[in-house]
Coordinates of C-alpha atoms in Angstrom, one line a residue:
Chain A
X220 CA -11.5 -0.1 7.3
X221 CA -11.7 -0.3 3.8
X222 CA -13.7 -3.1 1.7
X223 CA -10.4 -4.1 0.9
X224 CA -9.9 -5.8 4.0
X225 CA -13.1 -7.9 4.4
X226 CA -13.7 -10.9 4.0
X227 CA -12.9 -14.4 4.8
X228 CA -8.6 -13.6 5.8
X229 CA -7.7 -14.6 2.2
X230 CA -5.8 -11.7 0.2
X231 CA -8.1 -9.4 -1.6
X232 CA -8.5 -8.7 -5.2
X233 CA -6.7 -5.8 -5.5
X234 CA -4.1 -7.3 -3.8
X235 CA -3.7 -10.4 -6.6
X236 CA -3.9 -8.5 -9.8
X237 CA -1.0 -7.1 -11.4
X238 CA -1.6 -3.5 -11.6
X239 CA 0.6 -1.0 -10.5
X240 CA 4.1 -1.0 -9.2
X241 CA 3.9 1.9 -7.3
X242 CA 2.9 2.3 -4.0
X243 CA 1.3 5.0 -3.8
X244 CA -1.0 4.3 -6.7
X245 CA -1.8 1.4 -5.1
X246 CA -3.2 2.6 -1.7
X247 CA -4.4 5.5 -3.4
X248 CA -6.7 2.6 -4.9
X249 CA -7.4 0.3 -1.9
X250 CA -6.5 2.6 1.1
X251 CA -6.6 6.5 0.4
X252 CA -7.2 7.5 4.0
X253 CA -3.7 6.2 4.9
X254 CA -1.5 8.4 2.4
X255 CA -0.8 11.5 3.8
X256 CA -3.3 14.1 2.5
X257 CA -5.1 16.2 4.6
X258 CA -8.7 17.3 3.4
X259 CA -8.0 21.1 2.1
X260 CA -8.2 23.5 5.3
X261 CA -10.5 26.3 5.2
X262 CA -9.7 28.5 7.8
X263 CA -8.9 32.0 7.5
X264 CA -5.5 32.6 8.2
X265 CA -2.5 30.3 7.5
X266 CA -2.8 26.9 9.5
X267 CA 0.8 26.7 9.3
X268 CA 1.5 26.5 12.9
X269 CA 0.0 23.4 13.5
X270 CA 3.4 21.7 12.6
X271 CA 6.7 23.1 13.1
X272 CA 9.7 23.8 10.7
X273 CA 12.4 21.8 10.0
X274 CA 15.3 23.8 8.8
X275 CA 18.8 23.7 7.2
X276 CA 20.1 20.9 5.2
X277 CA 23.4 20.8 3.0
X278 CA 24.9 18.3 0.9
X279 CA 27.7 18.0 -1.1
X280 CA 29.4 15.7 -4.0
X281 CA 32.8 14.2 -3.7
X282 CA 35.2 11.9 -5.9
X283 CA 33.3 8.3 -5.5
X284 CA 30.3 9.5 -3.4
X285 CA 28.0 12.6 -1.7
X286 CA 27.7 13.5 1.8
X287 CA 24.1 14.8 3.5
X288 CA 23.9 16.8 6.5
X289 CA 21.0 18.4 8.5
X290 CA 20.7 20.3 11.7
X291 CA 18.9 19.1 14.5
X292 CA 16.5 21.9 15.0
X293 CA 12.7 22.1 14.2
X294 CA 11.0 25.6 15.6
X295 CA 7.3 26.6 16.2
X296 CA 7.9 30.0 15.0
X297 CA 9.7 31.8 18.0
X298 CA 9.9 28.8 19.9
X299 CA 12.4 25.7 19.4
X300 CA 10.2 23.0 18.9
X301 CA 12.6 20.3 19.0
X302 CA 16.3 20.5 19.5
X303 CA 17.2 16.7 18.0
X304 CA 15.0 16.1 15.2
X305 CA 16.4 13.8 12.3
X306 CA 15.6 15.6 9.5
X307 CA 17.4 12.8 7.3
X308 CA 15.8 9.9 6.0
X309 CA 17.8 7.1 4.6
X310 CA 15.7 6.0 1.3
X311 CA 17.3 3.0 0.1
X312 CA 20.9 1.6 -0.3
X313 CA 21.7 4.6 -2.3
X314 CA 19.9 7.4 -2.1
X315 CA 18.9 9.6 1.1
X316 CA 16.1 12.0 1.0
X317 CA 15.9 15.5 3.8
X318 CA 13.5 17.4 4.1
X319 CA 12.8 21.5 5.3
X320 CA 9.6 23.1 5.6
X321 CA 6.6 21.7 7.7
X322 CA 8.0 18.7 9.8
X323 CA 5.1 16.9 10.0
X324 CA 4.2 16.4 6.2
X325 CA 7.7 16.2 5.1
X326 CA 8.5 13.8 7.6
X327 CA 5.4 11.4 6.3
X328 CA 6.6 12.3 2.5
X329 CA 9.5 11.0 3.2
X330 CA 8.4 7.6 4.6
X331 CA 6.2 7.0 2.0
X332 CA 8.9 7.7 -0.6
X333 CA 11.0 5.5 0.8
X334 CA 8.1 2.4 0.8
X335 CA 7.7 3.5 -2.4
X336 CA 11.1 2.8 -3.9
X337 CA 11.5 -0.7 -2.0
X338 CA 8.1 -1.6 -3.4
X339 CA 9.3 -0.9 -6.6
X340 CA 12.5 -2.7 -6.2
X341 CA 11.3 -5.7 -4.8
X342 CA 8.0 -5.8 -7.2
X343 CA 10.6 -5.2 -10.5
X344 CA 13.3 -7.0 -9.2
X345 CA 15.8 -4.2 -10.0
X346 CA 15.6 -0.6 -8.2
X347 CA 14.9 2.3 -10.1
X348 CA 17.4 4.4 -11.4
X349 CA 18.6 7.9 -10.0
X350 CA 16.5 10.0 -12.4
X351 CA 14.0 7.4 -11.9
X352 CA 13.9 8.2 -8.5
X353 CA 14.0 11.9 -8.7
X354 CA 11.2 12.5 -11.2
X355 CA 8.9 9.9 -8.7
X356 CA 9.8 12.3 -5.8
X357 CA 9.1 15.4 -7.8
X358 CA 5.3 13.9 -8.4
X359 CA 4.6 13.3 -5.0
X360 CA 5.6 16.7 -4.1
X361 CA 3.3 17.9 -6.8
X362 CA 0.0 16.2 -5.2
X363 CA 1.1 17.9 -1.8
X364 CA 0.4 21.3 -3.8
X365 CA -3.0 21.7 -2.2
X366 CA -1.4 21.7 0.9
X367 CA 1.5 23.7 0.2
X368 CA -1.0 26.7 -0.9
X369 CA -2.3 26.5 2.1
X370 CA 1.4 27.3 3.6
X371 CA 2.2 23.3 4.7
X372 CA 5.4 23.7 2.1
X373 CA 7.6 21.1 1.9
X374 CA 10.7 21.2 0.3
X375 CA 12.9 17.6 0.4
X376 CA 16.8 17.7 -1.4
X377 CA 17.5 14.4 -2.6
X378 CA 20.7 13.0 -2.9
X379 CA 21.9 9.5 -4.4
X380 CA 25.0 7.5 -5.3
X381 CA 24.4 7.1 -9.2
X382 CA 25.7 3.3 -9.8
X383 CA 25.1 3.5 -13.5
X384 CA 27.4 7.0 -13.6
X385 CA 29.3 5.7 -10.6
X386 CA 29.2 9.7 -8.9
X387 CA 26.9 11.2 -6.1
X388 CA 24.1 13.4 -7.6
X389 CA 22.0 16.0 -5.6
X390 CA 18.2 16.7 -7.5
X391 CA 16.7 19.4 -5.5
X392 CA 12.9 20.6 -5.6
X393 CA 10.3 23.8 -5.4
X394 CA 6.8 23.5 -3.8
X395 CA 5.3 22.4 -6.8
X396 CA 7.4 19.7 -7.6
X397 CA 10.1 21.2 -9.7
X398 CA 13.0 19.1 -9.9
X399 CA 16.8 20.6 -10.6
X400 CA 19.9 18.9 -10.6
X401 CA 22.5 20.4 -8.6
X402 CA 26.0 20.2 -9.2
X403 CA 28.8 20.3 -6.2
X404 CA 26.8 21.4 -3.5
X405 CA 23.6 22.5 -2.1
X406 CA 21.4 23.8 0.9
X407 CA 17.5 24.3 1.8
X408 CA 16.2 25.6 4.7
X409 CA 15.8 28.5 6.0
X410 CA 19.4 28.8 7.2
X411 CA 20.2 28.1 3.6
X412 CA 21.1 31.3 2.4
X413 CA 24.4 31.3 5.0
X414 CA 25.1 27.5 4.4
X415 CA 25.7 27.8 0.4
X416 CA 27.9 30.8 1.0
X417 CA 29.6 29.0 3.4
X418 CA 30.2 26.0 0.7
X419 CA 30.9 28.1 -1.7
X420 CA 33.9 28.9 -0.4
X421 CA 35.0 25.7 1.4
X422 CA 34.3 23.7 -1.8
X423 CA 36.6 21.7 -3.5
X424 CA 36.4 19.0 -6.2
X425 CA 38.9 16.7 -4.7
X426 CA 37.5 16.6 -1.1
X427 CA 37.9 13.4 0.9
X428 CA 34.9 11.6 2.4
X429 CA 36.1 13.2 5.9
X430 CA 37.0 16.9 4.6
X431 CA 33.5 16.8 3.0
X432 CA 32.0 16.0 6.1
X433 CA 33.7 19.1 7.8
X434 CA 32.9 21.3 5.1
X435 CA 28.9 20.4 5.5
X436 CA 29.5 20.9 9.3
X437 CA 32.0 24.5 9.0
X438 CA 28.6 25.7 6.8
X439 CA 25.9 24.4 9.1
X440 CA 27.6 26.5 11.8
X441 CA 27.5 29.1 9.7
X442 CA 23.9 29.1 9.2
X443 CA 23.4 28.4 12.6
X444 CA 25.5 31.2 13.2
X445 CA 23.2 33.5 11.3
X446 CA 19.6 31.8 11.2
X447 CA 17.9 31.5 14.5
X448 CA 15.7 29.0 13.3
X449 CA 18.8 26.8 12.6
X450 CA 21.0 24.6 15.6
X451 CA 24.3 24.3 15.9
X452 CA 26.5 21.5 17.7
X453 CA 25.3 21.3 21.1
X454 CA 28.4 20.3 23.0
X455 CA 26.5 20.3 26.3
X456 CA 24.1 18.3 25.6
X457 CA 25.6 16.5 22.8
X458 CA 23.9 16.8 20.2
X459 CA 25.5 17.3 17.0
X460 CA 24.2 17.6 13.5
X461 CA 23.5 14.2 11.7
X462 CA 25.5 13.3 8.5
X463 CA 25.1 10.6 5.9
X464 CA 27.9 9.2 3.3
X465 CA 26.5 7.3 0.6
X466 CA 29.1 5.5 -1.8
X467 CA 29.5 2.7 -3.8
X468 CA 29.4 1.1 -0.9
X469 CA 25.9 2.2 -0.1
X470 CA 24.5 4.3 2.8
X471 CA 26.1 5.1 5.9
X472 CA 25.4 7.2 8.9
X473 CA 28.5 8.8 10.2
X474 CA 28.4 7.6 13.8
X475 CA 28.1 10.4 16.9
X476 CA 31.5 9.9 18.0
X477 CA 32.9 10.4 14.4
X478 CA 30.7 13.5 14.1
X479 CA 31.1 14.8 17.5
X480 CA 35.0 14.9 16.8
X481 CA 34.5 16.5 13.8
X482 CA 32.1 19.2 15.1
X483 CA 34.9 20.1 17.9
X484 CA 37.0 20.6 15.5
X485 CA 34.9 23.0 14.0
X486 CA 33.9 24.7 17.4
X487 CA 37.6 24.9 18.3
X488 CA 38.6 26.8 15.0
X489 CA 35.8 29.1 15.8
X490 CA 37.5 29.7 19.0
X491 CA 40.4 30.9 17.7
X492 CA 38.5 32.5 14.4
X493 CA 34.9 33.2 15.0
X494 CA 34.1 33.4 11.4
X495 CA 35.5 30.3 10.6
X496 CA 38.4 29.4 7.5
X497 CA 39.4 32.3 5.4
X498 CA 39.4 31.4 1.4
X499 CA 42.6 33.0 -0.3
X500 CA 41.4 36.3 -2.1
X501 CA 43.1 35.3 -5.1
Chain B
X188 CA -28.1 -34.0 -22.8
X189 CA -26.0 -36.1 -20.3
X190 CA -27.1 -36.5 -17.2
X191 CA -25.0 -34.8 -14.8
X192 CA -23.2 -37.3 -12.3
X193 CA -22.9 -37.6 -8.9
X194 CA -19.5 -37.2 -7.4
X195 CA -18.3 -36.9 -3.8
X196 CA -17.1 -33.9 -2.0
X197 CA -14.3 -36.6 -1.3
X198 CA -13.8 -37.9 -5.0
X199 CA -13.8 -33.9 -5.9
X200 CA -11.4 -32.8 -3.3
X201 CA -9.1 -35.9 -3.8
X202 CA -8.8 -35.2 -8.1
X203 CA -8.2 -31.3 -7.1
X204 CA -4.8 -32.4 -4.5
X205 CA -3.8 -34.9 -7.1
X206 CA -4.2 -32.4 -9.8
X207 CA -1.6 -29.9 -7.5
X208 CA 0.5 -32.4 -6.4
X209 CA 1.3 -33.7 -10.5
X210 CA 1.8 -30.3 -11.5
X211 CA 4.0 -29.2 -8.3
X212 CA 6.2 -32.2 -9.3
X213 CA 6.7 -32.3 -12.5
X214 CA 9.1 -28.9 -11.6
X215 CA 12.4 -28.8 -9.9
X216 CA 12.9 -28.5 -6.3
X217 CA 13.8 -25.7 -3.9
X218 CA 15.2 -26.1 -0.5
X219 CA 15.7 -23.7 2.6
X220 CA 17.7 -24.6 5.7
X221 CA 18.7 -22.6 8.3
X222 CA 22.6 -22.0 9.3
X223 CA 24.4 -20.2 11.8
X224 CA 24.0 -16.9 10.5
X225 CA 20.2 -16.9 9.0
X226 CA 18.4 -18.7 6.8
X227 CA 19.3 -20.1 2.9
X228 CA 17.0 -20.5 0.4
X229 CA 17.9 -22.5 -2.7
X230 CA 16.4 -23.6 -5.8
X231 CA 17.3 -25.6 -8.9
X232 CA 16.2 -22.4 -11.4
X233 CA 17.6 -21.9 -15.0
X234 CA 16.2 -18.3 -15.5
X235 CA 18.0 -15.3 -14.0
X236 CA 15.3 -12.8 -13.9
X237 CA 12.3 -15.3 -13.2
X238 CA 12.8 -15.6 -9.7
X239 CA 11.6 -18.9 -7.5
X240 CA 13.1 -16.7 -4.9
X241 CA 12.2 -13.1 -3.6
X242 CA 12.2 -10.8 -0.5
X243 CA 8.9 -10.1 0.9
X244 CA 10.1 -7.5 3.8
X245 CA 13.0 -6.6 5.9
X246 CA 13.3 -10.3 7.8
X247 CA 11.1 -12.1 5.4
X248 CA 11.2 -14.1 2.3
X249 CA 9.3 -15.9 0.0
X250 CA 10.3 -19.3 -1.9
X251 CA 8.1 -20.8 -4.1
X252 CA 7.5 -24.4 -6.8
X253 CA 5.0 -25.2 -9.1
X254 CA 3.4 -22.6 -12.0
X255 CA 5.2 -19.5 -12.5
X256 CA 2.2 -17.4 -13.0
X257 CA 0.4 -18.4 -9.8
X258 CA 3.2 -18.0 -7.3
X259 CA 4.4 -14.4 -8.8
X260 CA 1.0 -13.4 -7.9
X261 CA 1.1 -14.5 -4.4
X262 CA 4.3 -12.8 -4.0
X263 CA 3.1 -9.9 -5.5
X264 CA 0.0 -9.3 -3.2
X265 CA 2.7 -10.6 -0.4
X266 CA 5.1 -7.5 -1.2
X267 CA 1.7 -5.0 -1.3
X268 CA 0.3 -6.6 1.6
X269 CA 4.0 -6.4 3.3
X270 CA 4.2 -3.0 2.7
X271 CA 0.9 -1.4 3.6
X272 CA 1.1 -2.9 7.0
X273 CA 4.6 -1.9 7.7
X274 CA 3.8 1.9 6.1
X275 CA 0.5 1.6 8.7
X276 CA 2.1 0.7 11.8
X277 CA 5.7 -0.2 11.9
X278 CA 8.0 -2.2 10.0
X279 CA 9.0 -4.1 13.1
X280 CA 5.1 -5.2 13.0
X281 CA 5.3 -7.0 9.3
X282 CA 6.0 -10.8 10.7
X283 CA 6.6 -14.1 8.2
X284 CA 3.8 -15.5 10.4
X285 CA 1.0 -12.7 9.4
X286 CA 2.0 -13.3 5.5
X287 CA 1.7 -17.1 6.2
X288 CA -1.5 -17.1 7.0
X289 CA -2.8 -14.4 4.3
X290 CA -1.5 -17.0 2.1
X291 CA -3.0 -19.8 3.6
X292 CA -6.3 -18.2 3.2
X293 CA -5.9 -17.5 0.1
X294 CA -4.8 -20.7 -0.9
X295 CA -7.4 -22.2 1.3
X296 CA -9.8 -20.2 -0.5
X297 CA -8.7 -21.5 -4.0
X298 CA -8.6 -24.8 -3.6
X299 CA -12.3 -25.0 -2.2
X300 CA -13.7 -22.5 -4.2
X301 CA -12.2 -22.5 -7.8
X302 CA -12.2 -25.7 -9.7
X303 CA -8.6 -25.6 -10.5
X304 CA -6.4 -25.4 -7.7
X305 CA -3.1 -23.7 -7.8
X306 CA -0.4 -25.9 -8.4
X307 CA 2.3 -24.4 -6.3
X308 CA 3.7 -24.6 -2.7
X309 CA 5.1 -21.7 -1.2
X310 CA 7.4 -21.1 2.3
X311 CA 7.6 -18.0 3.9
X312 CA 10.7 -17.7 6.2
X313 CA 11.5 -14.7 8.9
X314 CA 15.3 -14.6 10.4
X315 CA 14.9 -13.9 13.8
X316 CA 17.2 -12.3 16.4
X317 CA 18.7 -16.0 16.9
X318 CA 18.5 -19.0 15.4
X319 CA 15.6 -19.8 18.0
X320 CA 13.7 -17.5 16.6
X321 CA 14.0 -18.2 12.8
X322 CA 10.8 -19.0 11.5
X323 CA 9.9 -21.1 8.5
X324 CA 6.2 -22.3 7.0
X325 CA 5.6 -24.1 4.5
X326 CA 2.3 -23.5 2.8
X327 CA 0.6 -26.0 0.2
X328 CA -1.6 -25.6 -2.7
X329 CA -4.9 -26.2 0.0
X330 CA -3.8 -24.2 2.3
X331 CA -2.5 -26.0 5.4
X332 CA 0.5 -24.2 6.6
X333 CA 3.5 -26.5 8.3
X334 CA 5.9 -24.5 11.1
X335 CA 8.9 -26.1 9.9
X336 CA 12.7 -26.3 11.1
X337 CA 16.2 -26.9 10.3
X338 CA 15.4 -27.8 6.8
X339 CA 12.9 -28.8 4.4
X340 CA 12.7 -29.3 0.3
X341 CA 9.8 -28.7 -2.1
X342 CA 8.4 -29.1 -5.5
X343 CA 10.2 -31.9 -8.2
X344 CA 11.0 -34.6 -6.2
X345 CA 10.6 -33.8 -2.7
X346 CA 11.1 -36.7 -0.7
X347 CA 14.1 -37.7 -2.1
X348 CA 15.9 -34.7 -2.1
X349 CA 14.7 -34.1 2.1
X350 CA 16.3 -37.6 2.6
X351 CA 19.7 -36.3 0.8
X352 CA 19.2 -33.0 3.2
X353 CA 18.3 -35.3 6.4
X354 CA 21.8 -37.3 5.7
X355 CA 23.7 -34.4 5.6
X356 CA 22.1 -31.7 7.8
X357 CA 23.5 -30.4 11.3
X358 CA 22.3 -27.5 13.1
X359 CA 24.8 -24.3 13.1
X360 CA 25.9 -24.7 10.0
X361 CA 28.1 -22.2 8.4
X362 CA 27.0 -20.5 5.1
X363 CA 29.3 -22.6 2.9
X364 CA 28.5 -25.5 4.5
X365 CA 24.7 -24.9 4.2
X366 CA 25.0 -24.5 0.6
X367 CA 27.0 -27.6 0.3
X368 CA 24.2 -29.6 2.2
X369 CA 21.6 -28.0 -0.7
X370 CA 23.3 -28.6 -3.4
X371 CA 23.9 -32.0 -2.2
X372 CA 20.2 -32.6 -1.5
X373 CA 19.2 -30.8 -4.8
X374 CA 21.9 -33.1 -7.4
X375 CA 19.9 -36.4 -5.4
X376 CA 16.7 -35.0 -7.7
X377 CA 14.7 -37.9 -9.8
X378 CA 17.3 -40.0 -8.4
X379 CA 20.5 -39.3 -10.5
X380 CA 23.2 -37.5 -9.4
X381 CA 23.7 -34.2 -11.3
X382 CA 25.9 -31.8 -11.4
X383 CA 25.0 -28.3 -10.9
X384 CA 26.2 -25.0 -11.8
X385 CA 26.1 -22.0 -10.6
X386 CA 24.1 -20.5 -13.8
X387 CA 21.4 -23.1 -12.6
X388 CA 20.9 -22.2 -9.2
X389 CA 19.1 -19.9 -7.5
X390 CA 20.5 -18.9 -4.3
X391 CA 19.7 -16.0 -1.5
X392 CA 19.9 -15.7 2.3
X393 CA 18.1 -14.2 5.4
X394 CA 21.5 -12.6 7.0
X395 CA 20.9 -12.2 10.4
X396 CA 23.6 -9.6 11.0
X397 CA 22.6 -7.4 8.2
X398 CA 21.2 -3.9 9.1
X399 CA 18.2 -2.7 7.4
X400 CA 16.7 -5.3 5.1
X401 CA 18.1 -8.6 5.7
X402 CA 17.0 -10.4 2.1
X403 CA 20.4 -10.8 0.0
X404 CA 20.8 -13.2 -3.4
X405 CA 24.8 -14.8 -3.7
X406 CA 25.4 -14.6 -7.2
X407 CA 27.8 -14.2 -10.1
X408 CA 31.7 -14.6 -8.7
X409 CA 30.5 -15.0 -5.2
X410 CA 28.0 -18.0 -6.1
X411 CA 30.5 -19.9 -8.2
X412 CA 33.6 -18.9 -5.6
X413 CA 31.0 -20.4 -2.8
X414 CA 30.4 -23.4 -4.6
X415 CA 33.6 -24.0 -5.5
X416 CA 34.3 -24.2 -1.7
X417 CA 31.5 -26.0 -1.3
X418 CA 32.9 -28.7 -4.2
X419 CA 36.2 -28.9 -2.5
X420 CA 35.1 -29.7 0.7
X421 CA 33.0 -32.1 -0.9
X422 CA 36.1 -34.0 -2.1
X423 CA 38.2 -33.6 0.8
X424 CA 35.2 -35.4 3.3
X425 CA 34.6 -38.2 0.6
X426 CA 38.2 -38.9 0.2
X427 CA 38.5 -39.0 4.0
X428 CA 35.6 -41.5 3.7
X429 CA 36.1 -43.9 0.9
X430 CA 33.3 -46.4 2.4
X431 CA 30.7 -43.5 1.0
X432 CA 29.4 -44.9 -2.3
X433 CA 29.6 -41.2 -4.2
X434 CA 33.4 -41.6 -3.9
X435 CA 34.2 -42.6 -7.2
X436 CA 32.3 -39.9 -8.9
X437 CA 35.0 -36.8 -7.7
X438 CA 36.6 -34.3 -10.1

């Protein structure tokens, strides 16, 4: 336990004085064995199999909001780790944060992203802004570099109801903290490639809350389809891809009955067309 | 050279609570009261941004009287302190009573330690799962922490404004009517009866039934809707009772 802590019960120093309103900074200051850094590894050899991979993740905007979706799969190499992982981390009121790449860091980067934004908000009295929020992410991403050289690469997508702009943004990011906005649509993960193909097609600009839902499910079967590392709906066991909505309304997470019926929709098309809806040629 | 003077640990402890108590005073009060559906904090607050009231963690809040500078910097090590335990272990772990007592401490600590005491009284309330389980302290410039229930008012003048609330207050209470009661208790201050605006209230609530992080603040059209309820109702139970003294003072 840190000096921080000592003492007669009363609230330490660092605790009283104005400083920072970040998070992070802060425990960085009092507490740096509780943020999520490992000491750098030395092996030979990547020690990337000590956690497994999360993989696909799409989102895309529609009129008045964005939708998030993820598969439920995280794999140890050849071997399915974990068939219902949630690989979706609600971040605040409006913004979501998903992450692909090693589960366990980007699982722990999330959490602390999304302390870090409420700190903020409750410190300031007003949340940060989109951008605001983006560029913070992109920094913490940045001091994971160490580890993502060492192959623990985590790659998040953010995605955020913009109240100022009154639209649904996506900001994605590369291992070293690169932050792009992406317009319509976008997918990480290793199923990725099949996913934004997918979208591509199926993409609209005047999709409903519902149709966008579909659209992120019709291309996570599609990279489940094609990816190995990637799930798709798991009608026996039930277990169906997670999606989130967030709107001016705020955040919500579509409920498994609303998804499950969505997702036997899609599994019922493919019965009939195994390569799912056709886009007209011209 | 003066010689330096004897005084008592009692003559030196009783100037410091004085000192506190003056200054907590001279502000305006706060009250918080539970109601069917959570907990409501009010306070008599002309600034918008300067907040008397503030969310600490998902169930818990913070309300505070006296100097400005002295309570945002409890709250402030509240929110970090909040925070860091609910990043550690879980956030189901962060409880009103753990803050409670980090602020006790400190308190405590400042008041024996420090030659001025900090003039300011602080409550830390957590909305349970039911109203059972609602938890409210109050915690005073020295440090002695009070579990309190139902209702309780702070800062300005106190006493009058908890007899107002004690005339007025049932248990269950819906929202509106819980506002009502505080902004009956609150217009009782120094004795007058005053009339008072939304732009001069500070209001927020512990919602039970909301998911995630409980802490919300009523403002803007809702606060002046709610109080306009709050004001009819008002009119509609004096004119029902026209033995209560306040009746002549309606419109």
């Amino acid at each position: 336990m840190s000096e921080a802590f000592m003492g007669s019960g009363r609230l330490p120093a660092a605790f009283m004085n104005p400083g920072t309103s970040s998070f992070v900074d802060f425990l960085s200051q009092v507490s740096p064995d509780r943020l999520p850094r490992l000491a750098d590894l030395t092996s030979d050899g990547s020690p990337a199999h000590l956690t497994p991979e999360a993989t696909t993740i799409v989102a895309l905007v529609f009129p008045g909001g964005v939708v998030l979706a993820g598969d439920r799969r995280a794999t140890s190499g050849n071997v399915i780790a974990n068939r219902d992982m949630d690989k979706l981390f609600r971040t605040d009121e409006f913004s979501a944060v998903a992450i692909a790449g090693a589960a366990g860091i980007g699982i722990e980067l999330a959490k602390l992203f999304q302390v870090e934004l409420e700190h903020y908000e409750k410190r300031e009295g007003r949340p940060l802004s989109l951008e605001g929020k983006a560029n913070r992410l992109a920094t913490m991403i940045r001091s994971n570099l160490g580890l993502a050289m060492q192959g623990f690469v985590v790659v998040p997508l953010l995605v955020g109801y913009d109240t100022a702009r009154g639209e649904g943004r996506i900001f994605s990011y590369d291992p070293v903290g690169g932050c792009y906005e992406e317009h319509r649509y976008h997918s990480i993960g290793s199923g990725s490639v099949y996913a934004k193909g997918a979208l591509k097609k199926l993409y609209r600009e005047d999709l409903t809350e519902a149709d966008a839902a579909l659209a992120a499910l019709q291309a996570l079967y599609d990279a489940a389809d094609d990816d190995s590392a990637t799930g798709g709906p798991d009608l026996q066991r039930g277990i169906y891809p997670l999606v989130d909505v967030i709107t001016e309304e705020g955040h919500r997470r579509m409920s498994t009955e609303e998804v499950e019926s969505l997702a036997r929709t899609v599994v019922a098309g493919r019965a009939e067309r195994p390569d799912g809806p056709t886009a007209p040629v011209r | 050279m003066s010689m330096p003077f004897y005084v008592s640990p009692e003559q030196i402890m009783k100037d410091k609570a004085d000192y506190a108590r003056k200054g907590i005073a001279r502000g305006r009060s706060a009250v918080v009261l539970q109601y069917d559906g959570g907990i409501l904090f009010v306070a008599d607050n002309m600034s918008r941004t300067l907040h008397k009231i503030s969310e600490l963690y998902d169930r818990v809040a913070f309300a505070a009287v006296g100097r400005y500078n002295e309570f945002e910097n409890l709250r402030l090590a509240g929110v970090r302190f909040a925070d860091m335990h609910g990043y550690t272990y879980d956030r189901s772990d962060v409880t009103g009573q753990m803050l409670a007592n980090a602020y006790a401490q400190t308190l405590g600590a400042v008041f024996t330690e420090s030659s001025k005491p900090w003039e300011v009284e602080i409550v830390v309330g957590e909305v349970g799962d039911s109203p059972d389980t609602d938890q409210i302290y109050r915690i005073t410039f020295d440090g002695s922490v009070v579990d309190e229930h139902d209702f309780l008012a702070m800062g300005g003048s106190a006493e009058r404004v908890t007899a107002a609330l004690r005339e007025r207050y049932v248990k269950n209470m819906s929202l509106t009517e819980a506002l009502r009661v505080a902004v009956h208790g609150l217009a009782h201050e120094n004795g007058e009866r005053r009339e008072l605006k939304a732009t001069s209230l500070e209001v927020a609530v512990l919602e039970r039934s909301r998911p995630h992080r409980k802490f919300r603040r009523i403002q803007g059209d809702r606060l002046v809707r709610m109080l306009e309820e709050a004001r009819q109702a008002e009119e509609t139970a004096e004119a029902q009772a026209p033995e209560d003294g306040g009746a002549t003072d309606g419109v």
